[in-house]
Amino acid sequence: MKPADEERIAARLAKLMAMICVRNTGIEELHAGTVPVTHTGDYSDVFITDADGRKFPWSDASHLDDDQMRSLMRQIVDRLYTFYLKADDPGFRDHLDRWLTLAERWDEPQVDDAFLATITGGEAKLPR
């Protein structure tokens, strides 16, 4: 297979998996709700006051507690696992085609060199 074909397939698969295995999970609940107003654009002018009366910057607040993070990661892992197990099932693939129509509207993915360096200990870069 030509490198351009591999890149095209990988891009489509990455967007599809991001949409159905990550986006449509508990992350939607975290995305829902009221977004605070910021005049600086970086939320440095937004503060939180907790139940103990502590006031701290929005950027210093944890937006997920440990239970929420654990639940979200379990859901994502379960969906990725299911995706891999069912990827060759024709009925499952028919449904994926409908989701792919939406996912293909997203920006094209880029190689994440920082991620790659973290995983490989800085030893490798993907050819471009």
PDB file of C-alpha atoms in Angstrom:
ATOM      1  CA  MET A   1       0.000   0.000   0.000  1.00  0.00           C
ATOM      2  CA  LYS A   2       1.252   3.465  -0.838  1.00  0.00           C
ATOM      3  CA  PRO A   3       2.179   5.790   2.073  1.00  0.00           C
ATOM      4  CA  ALA A   4      -0.448   8.329   0.966  1.00  0.00           C
ATOM      5  CA  ASP A   5      -3.143   5.633   1.121  1.00  0.00           C
ATOM      6  CA  GLU A   6      -1.959   4.521   4.567  1.00  0.00           C
ATOM      7  CA  GLU A   7      -2.072   8.126   5.817  1.00  0.00           C
ATOM      8  CA  ARG A   8      -5.575   8.654   4.389  1.00  0.00           C
ATOM      9  CA  ILE A   9      -6.881   5.468   6.015  1.00  0.00           C
ATOM     10  CA  ALA A  10      -5.175   6.269   9.331  1.00  0.00           C
ATOM     11  CA  ALA A  11      -6.671   9.790   9.317  1.00  0.00           C
ATOM     12  CA  ARG A  12     -10.184   8.490   8.672  1.00  0.00           C
ATOM     13  CA  LEU A  13      -9.834   5.803  11.318  1.00  0.00           C
ATOM     14  CA  ALA A  14      -8.415   8.253  13.893  1.00  0.00           C
ATOM     15  CA  LYS A  15     -11.275  10.709  13.413  1.00  0.00           C
ATOM     16  CA  LEU A  16     -13.883   7.941  13.485  1.00  0.00           C
ATOM     17  CA  MET A  17     -12.482   6.386  16.659  1.00  0.00           C
ATOM     18  CA  ALA A  18     -12.167   9.783  18.334  1.00  0.00           C
ATOM     19  CA  MET A  19     -15.813  10.486  17.576  1.00  0.00           C
ATOM     20  CA  ILE A  20     -17.425   7.203  18.564  1.00  0.00           C
ATOM     21  CA  CYS A  21     -14.984   5.967  21.217  1.00  0.00           C
ATOM     22  CA  VAL A  22     -14.033   9.239  22.940  1.00  0.00           C
ATOM     23  CA  ARG A  23     -16.334  12.119  22.050  1.00  0.00           C
ATOM     24  CA  ASN A  24     -19.635  10.325  22.553  1.00  0.00           C
ATOM     25  CA  THR A  25     -18.795   9.232  26.110  1.00  0.00           C
ATOM     26  CA  GLY A  26     -19.014  10.804  29.540  1.00  0.00           C
ATOM     27  CA  ILE A  27     -16.875  13.600  28.133  1.00  0.00           C
ATOM     28  CA  GLU A  28     -20.125  15.024  26.733  1.00  0.00           C
ATOM     29  CA  GLU A  29     -21.397  15.470  30.303  1.00  0.00           C
ATOM     30  CA  LEU A  30     -18.230  17.359  31.158  1.00  0.00           C
ATOM     31  CA  HIS A  31     -18.658  19.524  28.087  1.00  0.00           C
ATOM     32  CA  ALA A  32     -22.266  20.336  28.984  1.00  0.00           C
ATOM     33  CA  GLY A  33     -23.128  23.134  31.362  1.00  0.00           C
ATOM     34  CA  THR A  34     -22.419  26.806  31.696  1.00  0.00           C
ATOM     35  CA  VAL A  35     -19.135  28.063  30.289  1.00  0.00           C
ATOM     36  CA  PRO A  36     -17.758  30.921  32.384  1.00  0.00           C
ATOM     37  CA  VAL A  37     -17.283  34.321  30.775  1.00  0.00           C
ATOM     38  CA  THR A  38     -13.683  35.417  30.287  1.00  0.00           C
ATOM     39  CA  HIS A  39     -12.568  38.811  29.058  1.00  0.00           C
ATOM     40  CA  THR A  40      -8.892  37.845  28.793  1.00  0.00           C
ATOM     41  CA  GLY A  41      -9.565  34.786  26.628  1.00  0.00           C
ATOM     42  CA  ASP A  42      -7.366  32.526  28.780  1.00  0.00           C
ATOM     43  CA  TYR A  43      -9.686  32.337  31.822  1.00  0.00           C
ATOM     44  CA  SER A  44      -7.082  34.002  34.063  1.00  0.00           C
ATOM     45  CA  ASP A  45      -9.864  36.408  35.089  1.00  0.00           C
ATOM     46  CA  VAL A  46     -12.220  33.578  36.191  1.00  0.00           C
ATOM     47  CA  PHE A  47     -12.174  32.338  39.791  1.00  0.00           C
ATOM     48  CA  ILE A  48     -13.889  29.540  41.653  1.00  0.00           C
ATOM     49  CA  THR A  49     -15.065  29.660  45.246  1.00  0.00           C
ATOM     50  CA  ASP A  50     -15.460  26.194  46.734  1.00  0.00           C
ATOM     51  CA  ALA A  51     -17.685  25.024  49.590  1.00  0.00           C
ATOM     52  CA  ASP A  52     -14.933  25.826  52.132  1.00  0.00           C
ATOM     53  CA  GLY A  53     -14.745  29.408  50.875  1.00  0.00           C
ATOM     54  CA  ARG A  54     -11.401  28.951  49.099  1.00  0.00           C
ATOM     55  CA  LYS A  55     -11.081  31.146  46.011  1.00  0.00           C
ATOM     56  CA  PHE A  56      -8.694  30.061  43.274  1.00  0.00           C
ATOM     57  CA  PRO A  57      -8.196  30.569  39.524  1.00  0.00           C
ATOM     58  CA  TRP A  58     -10.219  28.509  37.077  1.00  0.00           C
ATOM     59  CA  SER A  59      -6.958  27.293  35.516  1.00  0.00           C
ATOM     60  CA  ASP A  60      -5.856  25.815  38.882  1.00  0.00           C
ATOM     61  CA  ALA A  61      -9.100  23.882  39.398  1.00  0.00           C
ATOM     62  CA  SER A  62      -9.330  20.197  38.691  1.00  0.00           C
ATOM     63  CA  HIS A  63     -12.300  19.777  36.404  1.00  0.00           C
ATOM     64  CA  LEU A  64     -12.553  16.010  37.021  1.00  0.00           C
ATOM     65  CA  ASP A  65     -12.341  14.125  40.275  1.00  0.00           C
ATOM     66  CA  ASP A  66     -10.656  10.699  40.440  1.00  0.00           C
ATOM     67  CA  ASP A  67     -13.949   8.783  40.170  1.00  0.00           C
ATOM     68  CA  GLN A  68     -15.030  10.755  37.090  1.00  0.00           C
ATOM     69  CA  MET A  69     -11.638  10.196  35.441  1.00  0.00           C
ATOM     70  CA  ARG A  70     -11.720   6.475  36.220  1.00  0.00           C
ATOM     71  CA  SER A  71     -15.257   6.152  34.855  1.00  0.00           C
ATOM     72  CA  LEU A  72     -14.404   8.098  31.703  1.00  0.00           C
ATOM     73  CA  MET A  73     -11.275   6.050  31.030  1.00  0.00           C
ATOM     74  CA  ARG A  74     -13.164   2.779  31.562  1.00  0.00           C
ATOM     75  CA  GLN A  75     -15.808   3.873  29.089  1.00  0.00           C
ATOM     76  CA  ILE A  76     -13.200   4.870  26.497  1.00  0.00           C
ATOM     77  CA  VAL A  77     -11.208   1.642  26.947  1.00  0.00           C
ATOM     78  CA  ASP A  78     -14.392  -0.441  26.677  1.00  0.00           C
ATOM     79  CA  ARG A  79     -15.388   1.361  23.489  1.00  0.00           C
ATOM     80  CA  LEU A  80     -11.938   0.996  21.925  1.00  0.00           C
ATOM     81  CA  TYR A  81     -11.944  -2.691  22.868  1.00  0.00           C
ATOM     82  CA  THR A  82     -15.395  -3.173  21.351  1.00  0.00           C
ATOM     83  CA  PHE A  83     -14.346  -1.274  18.226  1.00  0.00           C
ATOM     84  CA  TYR A  84     -11.336  -3.546  17.705  1.00  0.00           C
ATOM     85  CA  LEU A  85     -13.352  -6.711  18.369  1.00  0.00           C
ATOM     86  CA  LYS A  86     -16.148  -5.740  15.974  1.00  0.00           C
ATOM     87  CA  ALA A  87     -14.099  -3.989  13.266  1.00  0.00           C
ATOM     88  CA  ASP A  88     -14.463  -6.923  10.864  1.00  0.00           C
ATOM     89  CA  ASP A  89     -18.201  -7.403  11.466  1.00  0.00           C
ATOM     90  CA  PRO A  90     -20.065  -6.228   8.318  1.00  0.00           C
ATOM     91  CA  GLY A  91     -23.079  -4.968  10.279  1.00  0.00           C
ATOM     92  CA  PHE A  92     -20.881  -2.966  12.616  1.00  0.00           C
ATOM     93  CA  ARG A  93     -18.960  -1.527   9.672  1.00  0.00           C
ATOM     94  CA  ASP A  94     -22.200  -0.412   8.011  1.00  0.00           C
ATOM     95  CA  HIS A  95     -22.975   1.681  11.079  1.00  0.00           C
ATOM     96  CA  LEU A  96     -19.421   3.072  11.104  1.00  0.00           C
ATOM     97  CA  ASP A  97     -19.906   4.440   7.601  1.00  0.00           C
ATOM     98  CA  ARG A  98     -22.707   6.704   8.858  1.00  0.00           C
ATOM     99  CA  TRP A  99     -20.545   8.021  11.697  1.00  0.00           C
ATOM    100  CA  LEU A 100     -17.631   8.504   9.319  1.00  0.00           C
ATOM    101  CA  THR A 101     -19.687  11.010   7.322  1.00  0.00           C
ATOM    102  CA  LEU A 102     -19.766  13.234  10.409  1.00  0.00           C
ATOM    103  CA  ALA A 103     -16.182  12.568  11.467  1.00  0.00           C
ATOM    104  CA  GLU A 104     -14.796  13.462   8.051  1.00  0.00           C
ATOM    105  CA  ARG A 105     -15.874  17.081   8.629  1.00  0.00           C
ATOM    106  CA  TRP A 106     -13.229  17.401  11.339  1.00  0.00           C
ATOM    107  CA  ASP A 107      -9.771  18.838  10.724  1.00  0.00           C
ATOM    108  CA  GLU A 108      -7.165  16.469   9.372  1.00  0.00           C
ATOM    109  CA  PRO A 109      -5.013  14.902  12.104  1.00  0.00           C
ATOM    110  CA  GLN A 110      -1.338  15.690  12.528  1.00  0.00           C
ATOM    111  CA  VAL A 111       1.495  13.547  13.865  1.00  0.00           C
ATOM    112  CA  ASP A 112       1.921  14.434  17.543  1.00  0.00           C
ATOM    113  CA  ASP A 113       5.695  14.482  18.020  1.00  0.00           C
ATOM    114  CA  ALA A 114       5.420  15.250  21.764  1.00  0.00           C
ATOM    115  CA  PHE A 115       3.237  12.162  22.253  1.00  0.00           C
ATOM    116  CA  LEU A 116       5.594  10.036  20.177  1.00  0.00           C
ATOM    117  CA  ALA A 117       8.615  11.267  22.151  1.00  0.00           C
ATOM    118  CA  THR A 118       6.856  10.453  25.424  1.00  0.00           C
ATOM    119  CA  ILE A 119       6.010   6.930  24.298  1.00  0.00           C
ATOM    120  CA  THR A 120       9.399   6.189  22.738  1.00  0.00           C
ATOM    121  CA  GLY A 121      11.528   8.092  25.225  1.00  0.00           C
ATOM    122  CA  GLY A 122      12.457  10.555  22.484  1.00  0.00           C
ATOM    123  CA  GLU A 123      14.033   7.828  20.355  1.00  0.00           C
ATOM    124  CA  ALA A 124      11.858   7.953  17.270  1.00  0.00           C
ATOM    125  CA  LYS A 125      10.000  10.287  14.964  1.00  0.00           C
ATOM    126  CA  LEU A 126       7.566   9.210  12.321  1.00  0.00           C
ATOM    127  CA  PRO A 127       8.639   9.932   8.756  1.00  0.00           C
ATOM    128  CA  ARG A 128       6.591  12.566   7.001  1.00  0.00           C
TER     129      ARG A 128
END
